[in-house]
Short mmCIF file of C-alpha atoms and ligand atoms in Angstrom, two decimals:
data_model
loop_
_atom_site.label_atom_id
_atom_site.label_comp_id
_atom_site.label_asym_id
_atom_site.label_seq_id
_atom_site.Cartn_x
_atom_site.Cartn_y
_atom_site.Cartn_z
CA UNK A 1 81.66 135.03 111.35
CA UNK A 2 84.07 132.54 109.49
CA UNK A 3 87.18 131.26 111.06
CA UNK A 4 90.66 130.83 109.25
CA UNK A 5 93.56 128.75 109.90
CA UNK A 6 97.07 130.86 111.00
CA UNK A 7 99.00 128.50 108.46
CA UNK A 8 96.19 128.97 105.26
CA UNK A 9 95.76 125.62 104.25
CA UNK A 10 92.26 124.71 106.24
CA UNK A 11 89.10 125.17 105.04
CA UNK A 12 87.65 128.18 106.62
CA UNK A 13 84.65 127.14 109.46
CA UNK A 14 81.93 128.88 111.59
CA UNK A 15 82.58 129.37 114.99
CA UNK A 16 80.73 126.15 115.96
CA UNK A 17 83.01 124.07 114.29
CA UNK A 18 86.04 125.95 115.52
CA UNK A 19 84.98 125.36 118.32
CA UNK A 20 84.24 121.61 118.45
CA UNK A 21 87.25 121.27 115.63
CA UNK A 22 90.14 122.41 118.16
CA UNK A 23 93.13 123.00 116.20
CA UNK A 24 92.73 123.43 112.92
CA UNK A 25 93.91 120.41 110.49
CA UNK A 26 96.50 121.81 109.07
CA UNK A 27 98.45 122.35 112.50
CA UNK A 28 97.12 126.35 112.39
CA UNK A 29 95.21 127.92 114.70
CA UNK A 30 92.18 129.30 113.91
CA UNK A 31 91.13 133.31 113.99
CA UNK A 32 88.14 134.79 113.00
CA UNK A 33 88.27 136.34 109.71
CA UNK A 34 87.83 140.03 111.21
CA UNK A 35 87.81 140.98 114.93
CA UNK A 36 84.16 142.46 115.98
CA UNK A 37 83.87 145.54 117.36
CA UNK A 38 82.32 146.89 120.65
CA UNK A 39 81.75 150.85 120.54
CA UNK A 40 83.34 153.00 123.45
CA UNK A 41 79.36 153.53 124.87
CA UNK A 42 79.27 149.94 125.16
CA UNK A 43 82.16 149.35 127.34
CA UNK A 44 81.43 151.83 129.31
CA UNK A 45 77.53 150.46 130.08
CA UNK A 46 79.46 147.31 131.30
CA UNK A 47 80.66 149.24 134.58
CA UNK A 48 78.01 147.68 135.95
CA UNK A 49 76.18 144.98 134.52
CA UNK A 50 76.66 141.21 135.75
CA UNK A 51 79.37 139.41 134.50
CA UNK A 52 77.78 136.81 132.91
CA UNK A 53 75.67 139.71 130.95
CA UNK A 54 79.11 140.76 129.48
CA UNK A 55 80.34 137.04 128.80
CA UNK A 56 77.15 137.15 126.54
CA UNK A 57 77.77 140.24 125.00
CA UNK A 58 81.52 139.43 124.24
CA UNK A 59 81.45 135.76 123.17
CA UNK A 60 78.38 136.43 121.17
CA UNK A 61 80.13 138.65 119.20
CA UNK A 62 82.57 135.75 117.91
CA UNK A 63 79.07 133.64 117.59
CA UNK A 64 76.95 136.37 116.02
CA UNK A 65 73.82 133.95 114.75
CA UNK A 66 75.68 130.50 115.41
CA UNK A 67 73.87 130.42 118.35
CA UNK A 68 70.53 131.68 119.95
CA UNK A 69 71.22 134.72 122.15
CA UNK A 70 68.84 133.60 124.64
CA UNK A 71 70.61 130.14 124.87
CA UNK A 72 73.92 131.44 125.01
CA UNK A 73 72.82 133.74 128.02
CA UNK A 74 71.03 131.27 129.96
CA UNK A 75 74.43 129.38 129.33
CA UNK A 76 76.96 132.21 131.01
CA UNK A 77 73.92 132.73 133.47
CA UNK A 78 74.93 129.13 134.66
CA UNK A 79 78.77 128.94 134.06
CA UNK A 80 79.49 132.03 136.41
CA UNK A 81 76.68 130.93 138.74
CA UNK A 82 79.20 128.24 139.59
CA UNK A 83 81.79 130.68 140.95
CA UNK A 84 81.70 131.70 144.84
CA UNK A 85 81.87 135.35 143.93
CA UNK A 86 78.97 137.54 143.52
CA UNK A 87 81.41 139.53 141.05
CA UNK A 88 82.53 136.68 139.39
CA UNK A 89 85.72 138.19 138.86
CA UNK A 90 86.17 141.06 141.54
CA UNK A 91 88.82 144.07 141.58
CA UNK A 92 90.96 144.03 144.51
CA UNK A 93 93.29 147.04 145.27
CA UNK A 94 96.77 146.19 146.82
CA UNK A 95 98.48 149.57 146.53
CA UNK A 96 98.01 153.00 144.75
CA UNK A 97 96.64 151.86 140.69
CA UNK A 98 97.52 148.49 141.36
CA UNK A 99 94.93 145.88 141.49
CA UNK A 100 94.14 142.36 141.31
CA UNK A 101 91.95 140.74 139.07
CA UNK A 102 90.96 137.45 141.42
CA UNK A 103 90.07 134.82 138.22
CA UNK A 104 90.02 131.79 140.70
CA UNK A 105 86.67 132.18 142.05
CA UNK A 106 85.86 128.78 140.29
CA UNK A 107 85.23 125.00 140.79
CA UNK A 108 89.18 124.43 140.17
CA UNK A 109 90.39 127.93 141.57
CA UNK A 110 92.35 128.66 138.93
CA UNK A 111 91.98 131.18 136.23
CA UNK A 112 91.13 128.30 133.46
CA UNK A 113 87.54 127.85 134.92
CA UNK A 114 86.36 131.28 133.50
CA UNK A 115 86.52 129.54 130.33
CA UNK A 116 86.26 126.12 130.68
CA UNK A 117 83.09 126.85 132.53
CA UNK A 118 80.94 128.06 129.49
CA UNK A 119 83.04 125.99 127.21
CA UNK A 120 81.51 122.39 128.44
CA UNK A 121 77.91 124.20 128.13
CA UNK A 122 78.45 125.24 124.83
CA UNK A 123 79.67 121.20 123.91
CA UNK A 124 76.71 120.00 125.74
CA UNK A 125 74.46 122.24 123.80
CA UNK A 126 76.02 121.90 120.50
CA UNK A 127 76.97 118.03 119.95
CA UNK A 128 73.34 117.38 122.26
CA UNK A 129 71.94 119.73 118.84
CA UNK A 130 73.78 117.21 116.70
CA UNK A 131 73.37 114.06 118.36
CA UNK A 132 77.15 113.80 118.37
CA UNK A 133 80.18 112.20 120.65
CA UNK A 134 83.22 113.73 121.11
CA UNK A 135 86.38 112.79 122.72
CA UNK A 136 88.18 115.59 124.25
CA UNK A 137 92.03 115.30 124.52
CA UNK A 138 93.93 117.96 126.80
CA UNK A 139 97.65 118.72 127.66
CA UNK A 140 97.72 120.03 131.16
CA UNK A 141 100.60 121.77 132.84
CA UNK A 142 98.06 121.56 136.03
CA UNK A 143 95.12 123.92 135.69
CA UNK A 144 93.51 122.80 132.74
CA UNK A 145 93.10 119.53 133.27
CA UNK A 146 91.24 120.32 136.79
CA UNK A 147 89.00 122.87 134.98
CA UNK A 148 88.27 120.51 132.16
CA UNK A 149 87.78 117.81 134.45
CA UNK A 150 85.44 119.95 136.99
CA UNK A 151 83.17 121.56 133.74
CA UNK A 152 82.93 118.49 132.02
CA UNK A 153 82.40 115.51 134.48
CA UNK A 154 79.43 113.42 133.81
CA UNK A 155 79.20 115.07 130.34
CA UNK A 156 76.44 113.08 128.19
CA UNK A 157 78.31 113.77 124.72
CA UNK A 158 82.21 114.01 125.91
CA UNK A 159 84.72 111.63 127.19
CA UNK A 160 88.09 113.67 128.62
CA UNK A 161 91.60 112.10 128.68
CA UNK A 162 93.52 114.89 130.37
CA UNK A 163 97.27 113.94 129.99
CA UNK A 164 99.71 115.44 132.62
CA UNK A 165 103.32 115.74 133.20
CA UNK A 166 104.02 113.39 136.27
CA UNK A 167 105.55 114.95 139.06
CA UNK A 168 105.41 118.50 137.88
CA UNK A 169 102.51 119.60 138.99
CA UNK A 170 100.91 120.08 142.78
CA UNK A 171 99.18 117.52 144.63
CA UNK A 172 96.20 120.15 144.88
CA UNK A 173 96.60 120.57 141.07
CA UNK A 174 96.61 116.61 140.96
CA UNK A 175 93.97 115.94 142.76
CA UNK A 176 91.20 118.39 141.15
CA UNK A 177 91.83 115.90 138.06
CA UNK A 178 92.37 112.75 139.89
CA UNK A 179 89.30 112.38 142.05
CA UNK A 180 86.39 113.05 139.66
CA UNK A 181 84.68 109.62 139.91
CA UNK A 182 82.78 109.67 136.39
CA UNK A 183 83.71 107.39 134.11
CA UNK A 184 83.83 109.50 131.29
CA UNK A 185 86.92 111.06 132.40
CA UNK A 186 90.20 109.36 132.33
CA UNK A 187 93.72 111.28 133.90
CA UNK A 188 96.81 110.30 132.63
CA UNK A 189 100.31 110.68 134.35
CA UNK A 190 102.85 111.30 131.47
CA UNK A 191 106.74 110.37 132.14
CA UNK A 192 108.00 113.84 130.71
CA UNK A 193 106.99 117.53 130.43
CA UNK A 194 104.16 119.48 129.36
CA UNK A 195 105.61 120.35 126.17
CA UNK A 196 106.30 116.23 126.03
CA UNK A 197 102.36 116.44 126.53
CA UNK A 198 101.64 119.36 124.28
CA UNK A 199 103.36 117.91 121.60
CA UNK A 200 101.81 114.36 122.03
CA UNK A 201 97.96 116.10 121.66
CA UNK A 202 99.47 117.95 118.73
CA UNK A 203 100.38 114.78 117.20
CA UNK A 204 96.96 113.05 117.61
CA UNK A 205 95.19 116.25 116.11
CA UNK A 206 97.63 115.83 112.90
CA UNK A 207 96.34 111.62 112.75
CA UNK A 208 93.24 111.38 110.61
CA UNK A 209 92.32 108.12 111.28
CA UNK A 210 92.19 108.75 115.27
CA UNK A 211 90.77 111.85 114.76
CA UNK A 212 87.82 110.30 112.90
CA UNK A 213 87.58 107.23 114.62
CA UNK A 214 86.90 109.25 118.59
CA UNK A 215 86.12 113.06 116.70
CA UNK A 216 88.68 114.70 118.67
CA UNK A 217 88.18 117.65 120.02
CA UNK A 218 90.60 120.09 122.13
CA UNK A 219 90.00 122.25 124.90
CA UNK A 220 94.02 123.82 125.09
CA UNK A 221 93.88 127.77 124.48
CA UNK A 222 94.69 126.38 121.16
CA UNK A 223 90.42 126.55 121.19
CA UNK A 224 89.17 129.70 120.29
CA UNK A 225 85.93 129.82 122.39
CA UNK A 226 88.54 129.91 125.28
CA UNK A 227 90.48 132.84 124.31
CA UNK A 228 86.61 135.03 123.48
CA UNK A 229 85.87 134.06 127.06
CA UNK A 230 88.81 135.17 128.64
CA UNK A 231 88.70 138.47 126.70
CA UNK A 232 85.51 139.06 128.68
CA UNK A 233 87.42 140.24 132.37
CA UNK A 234 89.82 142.39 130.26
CA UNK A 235 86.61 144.36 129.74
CA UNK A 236 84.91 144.28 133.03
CA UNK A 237 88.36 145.24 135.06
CA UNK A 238 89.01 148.08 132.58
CA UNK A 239 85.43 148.96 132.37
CA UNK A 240 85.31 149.19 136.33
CA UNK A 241 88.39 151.07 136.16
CA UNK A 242 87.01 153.92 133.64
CA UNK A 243 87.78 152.29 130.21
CA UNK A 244 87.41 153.68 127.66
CA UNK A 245 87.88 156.98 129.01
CA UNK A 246 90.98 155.51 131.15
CA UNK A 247 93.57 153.28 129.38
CA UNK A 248 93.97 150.37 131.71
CA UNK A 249 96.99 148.19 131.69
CA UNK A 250 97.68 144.77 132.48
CA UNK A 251 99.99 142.13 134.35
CA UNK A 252 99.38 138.63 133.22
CA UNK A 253 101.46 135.81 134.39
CA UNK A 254 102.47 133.31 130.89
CA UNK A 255 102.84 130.27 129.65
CA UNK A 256 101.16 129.05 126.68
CA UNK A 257 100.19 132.91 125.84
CA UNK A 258 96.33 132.06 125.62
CA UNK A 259 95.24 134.76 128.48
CA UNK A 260 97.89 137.73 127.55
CA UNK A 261 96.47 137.30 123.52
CA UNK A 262 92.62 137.27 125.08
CA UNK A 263 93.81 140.89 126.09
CA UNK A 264 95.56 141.16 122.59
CA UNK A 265 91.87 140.29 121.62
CA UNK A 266 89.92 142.47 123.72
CA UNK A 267 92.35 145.13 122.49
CA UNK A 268 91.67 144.42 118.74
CA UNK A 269 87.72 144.48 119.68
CA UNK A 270 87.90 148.39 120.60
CA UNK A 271 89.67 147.99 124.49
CA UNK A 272 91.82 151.30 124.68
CA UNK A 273 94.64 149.70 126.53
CA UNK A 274 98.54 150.73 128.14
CA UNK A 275 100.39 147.79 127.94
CA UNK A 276 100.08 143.76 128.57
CA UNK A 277 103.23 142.77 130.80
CA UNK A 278 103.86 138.95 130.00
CA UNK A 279 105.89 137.93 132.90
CA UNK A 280 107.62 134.51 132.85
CA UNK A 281 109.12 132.32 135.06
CA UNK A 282 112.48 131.43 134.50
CA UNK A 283 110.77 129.61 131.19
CA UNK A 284 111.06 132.94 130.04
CA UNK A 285 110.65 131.99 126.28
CA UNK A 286 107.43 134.92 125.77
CA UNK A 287 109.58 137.33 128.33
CA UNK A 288 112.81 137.30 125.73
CA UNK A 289 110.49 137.17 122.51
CA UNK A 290 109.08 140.36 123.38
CA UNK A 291 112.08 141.87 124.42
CA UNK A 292 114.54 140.96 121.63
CA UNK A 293 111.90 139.59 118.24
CA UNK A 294 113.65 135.91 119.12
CA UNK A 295 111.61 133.77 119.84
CA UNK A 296 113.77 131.00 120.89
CA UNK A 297 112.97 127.36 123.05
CA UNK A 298 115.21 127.21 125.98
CA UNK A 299 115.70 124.33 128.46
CA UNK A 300 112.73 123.42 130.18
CA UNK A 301 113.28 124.24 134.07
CA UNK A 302 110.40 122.97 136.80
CA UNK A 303 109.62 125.57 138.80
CA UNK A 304 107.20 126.78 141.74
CA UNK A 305 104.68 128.04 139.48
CA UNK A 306 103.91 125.42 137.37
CA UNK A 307 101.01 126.14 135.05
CA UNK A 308 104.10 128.18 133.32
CA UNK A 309 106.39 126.10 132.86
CA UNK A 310 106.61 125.89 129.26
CA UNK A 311 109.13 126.46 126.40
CA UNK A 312 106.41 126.73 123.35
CA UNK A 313 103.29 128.83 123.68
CA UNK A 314 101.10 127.74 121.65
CA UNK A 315 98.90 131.12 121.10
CA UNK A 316 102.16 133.45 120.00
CA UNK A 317 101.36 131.66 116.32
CA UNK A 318 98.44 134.06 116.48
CA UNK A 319 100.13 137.20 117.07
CA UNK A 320 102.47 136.10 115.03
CA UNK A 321 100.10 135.87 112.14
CA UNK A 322 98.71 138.92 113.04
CA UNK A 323 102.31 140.58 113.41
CA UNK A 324 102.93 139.47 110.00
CA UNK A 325 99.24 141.09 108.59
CA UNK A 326 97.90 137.54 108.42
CA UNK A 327 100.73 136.21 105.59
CA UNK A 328 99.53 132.52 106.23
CA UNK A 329 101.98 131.57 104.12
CA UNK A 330 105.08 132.88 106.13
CA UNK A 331 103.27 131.63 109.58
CA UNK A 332 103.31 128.36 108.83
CA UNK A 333 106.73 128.40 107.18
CA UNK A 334 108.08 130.14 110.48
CA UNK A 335 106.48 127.85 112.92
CA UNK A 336 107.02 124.49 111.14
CA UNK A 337 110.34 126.20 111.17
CA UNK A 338 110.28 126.67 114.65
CA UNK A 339 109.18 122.90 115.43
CA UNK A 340 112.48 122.06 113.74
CA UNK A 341 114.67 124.01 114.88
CA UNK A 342 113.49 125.64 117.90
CA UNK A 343 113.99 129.01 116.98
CA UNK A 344 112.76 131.83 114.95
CA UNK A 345 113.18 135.46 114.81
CA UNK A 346 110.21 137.92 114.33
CA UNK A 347 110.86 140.23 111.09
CA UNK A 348 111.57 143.48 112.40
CA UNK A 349 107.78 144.99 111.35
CA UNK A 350 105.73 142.56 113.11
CA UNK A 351 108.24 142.90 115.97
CA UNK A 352 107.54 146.53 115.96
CA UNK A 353 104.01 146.26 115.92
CA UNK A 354 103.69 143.66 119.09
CA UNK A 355 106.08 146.10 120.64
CA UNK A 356 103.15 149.17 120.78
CA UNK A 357 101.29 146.58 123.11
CA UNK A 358 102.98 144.14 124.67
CA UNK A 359 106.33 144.07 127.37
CA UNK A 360 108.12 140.86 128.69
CA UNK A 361 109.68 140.68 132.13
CA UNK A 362 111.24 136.91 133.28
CA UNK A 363 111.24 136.38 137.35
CA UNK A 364 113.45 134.04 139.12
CA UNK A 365 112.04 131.66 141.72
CA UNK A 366 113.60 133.76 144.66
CA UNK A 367 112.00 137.28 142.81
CA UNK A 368 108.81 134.91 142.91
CA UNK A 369 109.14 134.55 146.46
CA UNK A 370 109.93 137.77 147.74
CA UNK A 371 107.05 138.49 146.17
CA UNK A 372 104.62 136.39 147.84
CA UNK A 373 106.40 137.64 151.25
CA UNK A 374 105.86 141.91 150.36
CA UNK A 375 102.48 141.69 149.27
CA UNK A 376 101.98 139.71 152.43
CA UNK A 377 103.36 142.41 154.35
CA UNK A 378 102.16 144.83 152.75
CA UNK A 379 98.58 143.62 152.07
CA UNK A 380 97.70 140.56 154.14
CA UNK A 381 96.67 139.05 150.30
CA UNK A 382 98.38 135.64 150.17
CA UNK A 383 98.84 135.77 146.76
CA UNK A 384 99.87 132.48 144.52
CA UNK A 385 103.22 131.95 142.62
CA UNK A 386 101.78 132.88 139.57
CA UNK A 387 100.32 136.01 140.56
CA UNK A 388 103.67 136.84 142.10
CA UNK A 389 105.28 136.12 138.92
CA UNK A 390 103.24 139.04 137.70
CA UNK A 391 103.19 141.77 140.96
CA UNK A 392 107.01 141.04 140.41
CA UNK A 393 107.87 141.48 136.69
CA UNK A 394 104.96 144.57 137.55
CA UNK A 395 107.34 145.95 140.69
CA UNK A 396 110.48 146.28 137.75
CA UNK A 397 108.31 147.50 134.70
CA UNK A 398 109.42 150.55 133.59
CA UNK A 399 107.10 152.32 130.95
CA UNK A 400 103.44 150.67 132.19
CA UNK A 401 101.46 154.13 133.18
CA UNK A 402 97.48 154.11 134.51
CA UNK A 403 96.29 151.35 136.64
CA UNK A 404 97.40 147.72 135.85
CA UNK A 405 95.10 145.12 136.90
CA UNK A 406 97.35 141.94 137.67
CA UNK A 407 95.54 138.73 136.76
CA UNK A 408 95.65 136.58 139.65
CA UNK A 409 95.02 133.32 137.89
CA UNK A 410 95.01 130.93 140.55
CA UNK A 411 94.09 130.41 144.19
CA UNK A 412 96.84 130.40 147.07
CA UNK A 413 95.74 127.49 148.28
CA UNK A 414 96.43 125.43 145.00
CA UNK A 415 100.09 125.94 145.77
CA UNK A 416 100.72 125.62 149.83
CA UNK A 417 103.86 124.53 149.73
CA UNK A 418 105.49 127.00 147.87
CA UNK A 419 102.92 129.94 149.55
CA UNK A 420 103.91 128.55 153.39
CA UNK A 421 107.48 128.17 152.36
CA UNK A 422 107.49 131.88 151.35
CA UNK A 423 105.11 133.53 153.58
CA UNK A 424 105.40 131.32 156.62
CA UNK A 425 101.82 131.03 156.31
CA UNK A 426 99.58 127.57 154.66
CA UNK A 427 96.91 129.06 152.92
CA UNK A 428 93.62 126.45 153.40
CA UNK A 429 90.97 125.45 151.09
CA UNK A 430 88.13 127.13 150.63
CA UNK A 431 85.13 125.22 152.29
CA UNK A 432 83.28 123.61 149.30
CA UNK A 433 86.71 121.50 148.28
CA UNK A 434 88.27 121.24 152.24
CA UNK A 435 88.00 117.30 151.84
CA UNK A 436 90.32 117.08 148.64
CA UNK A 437 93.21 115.38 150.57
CA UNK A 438 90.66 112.57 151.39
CA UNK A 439 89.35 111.90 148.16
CA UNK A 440 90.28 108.84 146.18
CA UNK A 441 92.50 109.20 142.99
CA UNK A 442 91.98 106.98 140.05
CA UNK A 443 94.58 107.66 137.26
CA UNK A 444 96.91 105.47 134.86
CA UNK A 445 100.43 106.11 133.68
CA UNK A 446 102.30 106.12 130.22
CA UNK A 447 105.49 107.02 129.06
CA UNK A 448 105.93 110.21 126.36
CA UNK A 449 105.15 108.25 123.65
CA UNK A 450 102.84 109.51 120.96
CA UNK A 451 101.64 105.89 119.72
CA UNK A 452 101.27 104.48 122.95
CA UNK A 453 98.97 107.57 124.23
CA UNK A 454 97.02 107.56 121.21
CA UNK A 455 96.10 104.08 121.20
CA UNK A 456 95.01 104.32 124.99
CA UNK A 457 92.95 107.41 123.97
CA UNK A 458 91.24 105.02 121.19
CA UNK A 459 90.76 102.20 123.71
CA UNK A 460 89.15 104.80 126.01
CA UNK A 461 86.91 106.64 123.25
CA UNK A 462 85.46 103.22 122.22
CA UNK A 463 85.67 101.42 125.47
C1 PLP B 1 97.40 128.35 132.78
C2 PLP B 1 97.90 129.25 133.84
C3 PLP B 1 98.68 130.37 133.56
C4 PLP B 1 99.17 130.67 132.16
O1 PLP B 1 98.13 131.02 131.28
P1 PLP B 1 98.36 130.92 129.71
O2 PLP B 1 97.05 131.23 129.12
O3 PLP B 1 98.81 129.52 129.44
O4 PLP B 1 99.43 131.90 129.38
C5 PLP B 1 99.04 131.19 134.59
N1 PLP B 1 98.69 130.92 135.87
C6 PLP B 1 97.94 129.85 136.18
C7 PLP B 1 97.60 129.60 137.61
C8 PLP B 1 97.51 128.98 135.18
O5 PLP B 1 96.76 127.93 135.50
#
């Protein structure tokens, strides 16, 4: 399977080095050259097989003979043997076809470990293979960074520098970066946002020198290996639902777009699907795209559910090529384009074709809220701000028939602030992480400056 850049002008890779490449170098993200297919029998056998059987089946398929098949289950054998869930990702029903797809069974509790999980086994495995060093860099708007941090921490072959917006994110969110004691991690508290941060990784991907000097790798849902792992529990939760011989649709709470287009993906790969509902917070960027074909950068407002609050999702360049039947050339003219100016409309065909998929619904923080409080009372489920997000852009969705599984993509207790100031009720942590609050936190911080960042990142590669 070969791997193409969204913008063309990239040499076209294996999925081993799209993988350990990141973003590809000429600021595109990469695809693979055809999507692989998994017959209707198939899905249906995955009712009830192990998750980590299906992780094999799925990302192997991206793979094909990259890697051993053996290897690569032995790896998702021991990536979902770290979650506390015998399901790995389990089903839970809070009202007539609605259910919730609980993704934070992991280290971090948050959604992101699903990938990030197999991702630092297939690193270990690949650069160990090559006797090679990489030096991961990672924009966090507060999940990431705690995933990377938790898979990769006392990596032989990877160093981490996870930057994050300081002050925008939760002290829970914080801390799962903060307090990893390795030294081959290094958290860094960035004076500005997460697009601030976004852009500053983008930056150091576009710098040869850097990127030769430390082999720079990236671990964003710019990575592909993220989005074919995250593809995997669209296929499960349908599968357990009656896919293919029910269309399944989903909720999935937005920001940078890399979980709604693993369902774009699992959709390409043979997935009959309804509809993917991206609901926004008030950063509602993906919401209006797929409502009016502009996609447009607003003001960048902090909100309750953090790991959202962003004004440029990164993984809409793929649909967006895709939209456009993979014109390269107009992908990368749109979104250098739209790194000028902010702003670009979809042409009207493209916008068409996202339409027969996808739906975009914005919530406001009190919509968020209420949220949290009904499912309450109607469920007992403390659910998170992000899953509210999603059960409320769900509770106004007009045309989304069969069951919808909502991803619930992170733990309430990541977020008990906003969760007790809703519900009146302080979700606690789970037992294996109850002594967060008295861990030590080791972290640096730097202004939003590209040069400044990079050069630390340099120091800390060679250091
Ligand atoms: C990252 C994150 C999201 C958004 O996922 P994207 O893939 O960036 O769209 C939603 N909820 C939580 C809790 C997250 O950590």
């Amino acid at each position: 399977m070969r791997y193409v850049s969204t913008r063309g002008q990239a040499p076209h890779v294996g999925f081993v080095d799209a993988v350990l490449g990141g973003l590809a170098p000429d600021g595109g993200l990469y695809v693979p050259e055809t999507w692989p297919q998994i017959s209707a029998a198939e899905i249906a056998g995955f009712a009830d097989m192990p998750y980590a059987e299906v992780a094999a089946r799925v990302i192997g398929a991206f793979a094909e003979n990259e890697i051993d098949k053996a290897d690569l289950a032995e790896m998702c054998r021991e990536a979902y043997g770290s979650f506390t869930h015998a399901a790995t990702v389990p089903l839970v029903q809070l009202s007539p076809g609605v259910f919730l797809a609980e993704l934070f069974h992991g280290p971090s509790l948050a959604f992101k470990d699903v990938a990030m999980q197999i991702l630092a086994r297939l690193y270990d495995h690949l650069l160990g293979g090559q006797g090679r060093n990489q030096t991961i860099l990672c924009a966090t708007s507060g999940d990431t960074g705690g995933a990377a941090v938790e898979a990769f921490r006392g990596a032989k072959n990877v160093k981490v520098v996870v930057l994050f917006p300081e002050g925008r994110i939760s002290e829970v969110q914080r801390r799962f970066m903060t307090t990893a004691t390795e030294t081959n991690i290094a958290c860094v508290a960035v004076k500005g946002s997460f697009d601030d941060c976004q852009a500053i990784v983008k930056n150091a991907f576009q710098d040869k020198s850097l990127r030769q000097a430390v082999d720079l790798s990236g671990v964003n849902s710019i990575n592909f290996a993220r989005i074919a792992a995250q593809a995997v529990y669209y296929f499960t939760t349908a599968a357990a639902l009656g896919a293919p011989g029910r269309r399944v649709s989903f909720a999935v709470p937005s920001g940078n777009f890399g979980d709604a287009f693993a369902g774009y993906v699992a959709h390409r790969m043979g997935l009959p699907m309804g509809r993917i509902l991206v609901a926004t917070n008030s950063n509602d960027i993906l919401a209006q795209t797929f409502e009016t074909g502009r996609y447009a950068r607003g003001k960048l407002t902090p909100t309750i559910s953090p790991a959202m609050d962003i004004q440029s999702a990164s993984n809409f360049e793929r649909l967006y090529f895709e939209g456009v039947e993979r014109e390269a050339t107009e992908t990368a003219r749109a979104f250098e384009a739209f790194g000028k100016s902010g702003a670009i409309d979809v042409p009207p065909k493209a916008f068409a074709a996202m339409r027969e998929l996808f739906r975009g619904a914005a919530v406001s923080e009190a919509d968020t809220a209420r949220a949290i409080v009904s499912t309450f009372n109607e469920t007992g489920q403390l659910v998170d701000p992000h899953t509210a997000v999603a059960l409320s852009a769900l509770s106004r969705a007009k045309d989304i028939d069969g069951p919808v599984v909502v991803m619930s993509t992170a733990h309430a207790a990541k977020f008990p602030e906003a969760v007790g100031k809703a519900s009146g009720v302080t979700p606690g942590l789970p037992r294996g992480v109850a002594d967060l609050a008295a861990r030590a936190e080791r972290f640096d911080r730097l202004p939003a400056e590209a040069e400044t960042i990079k050069a630390y990142v340099r120091a800390f590669a060679e250091g």
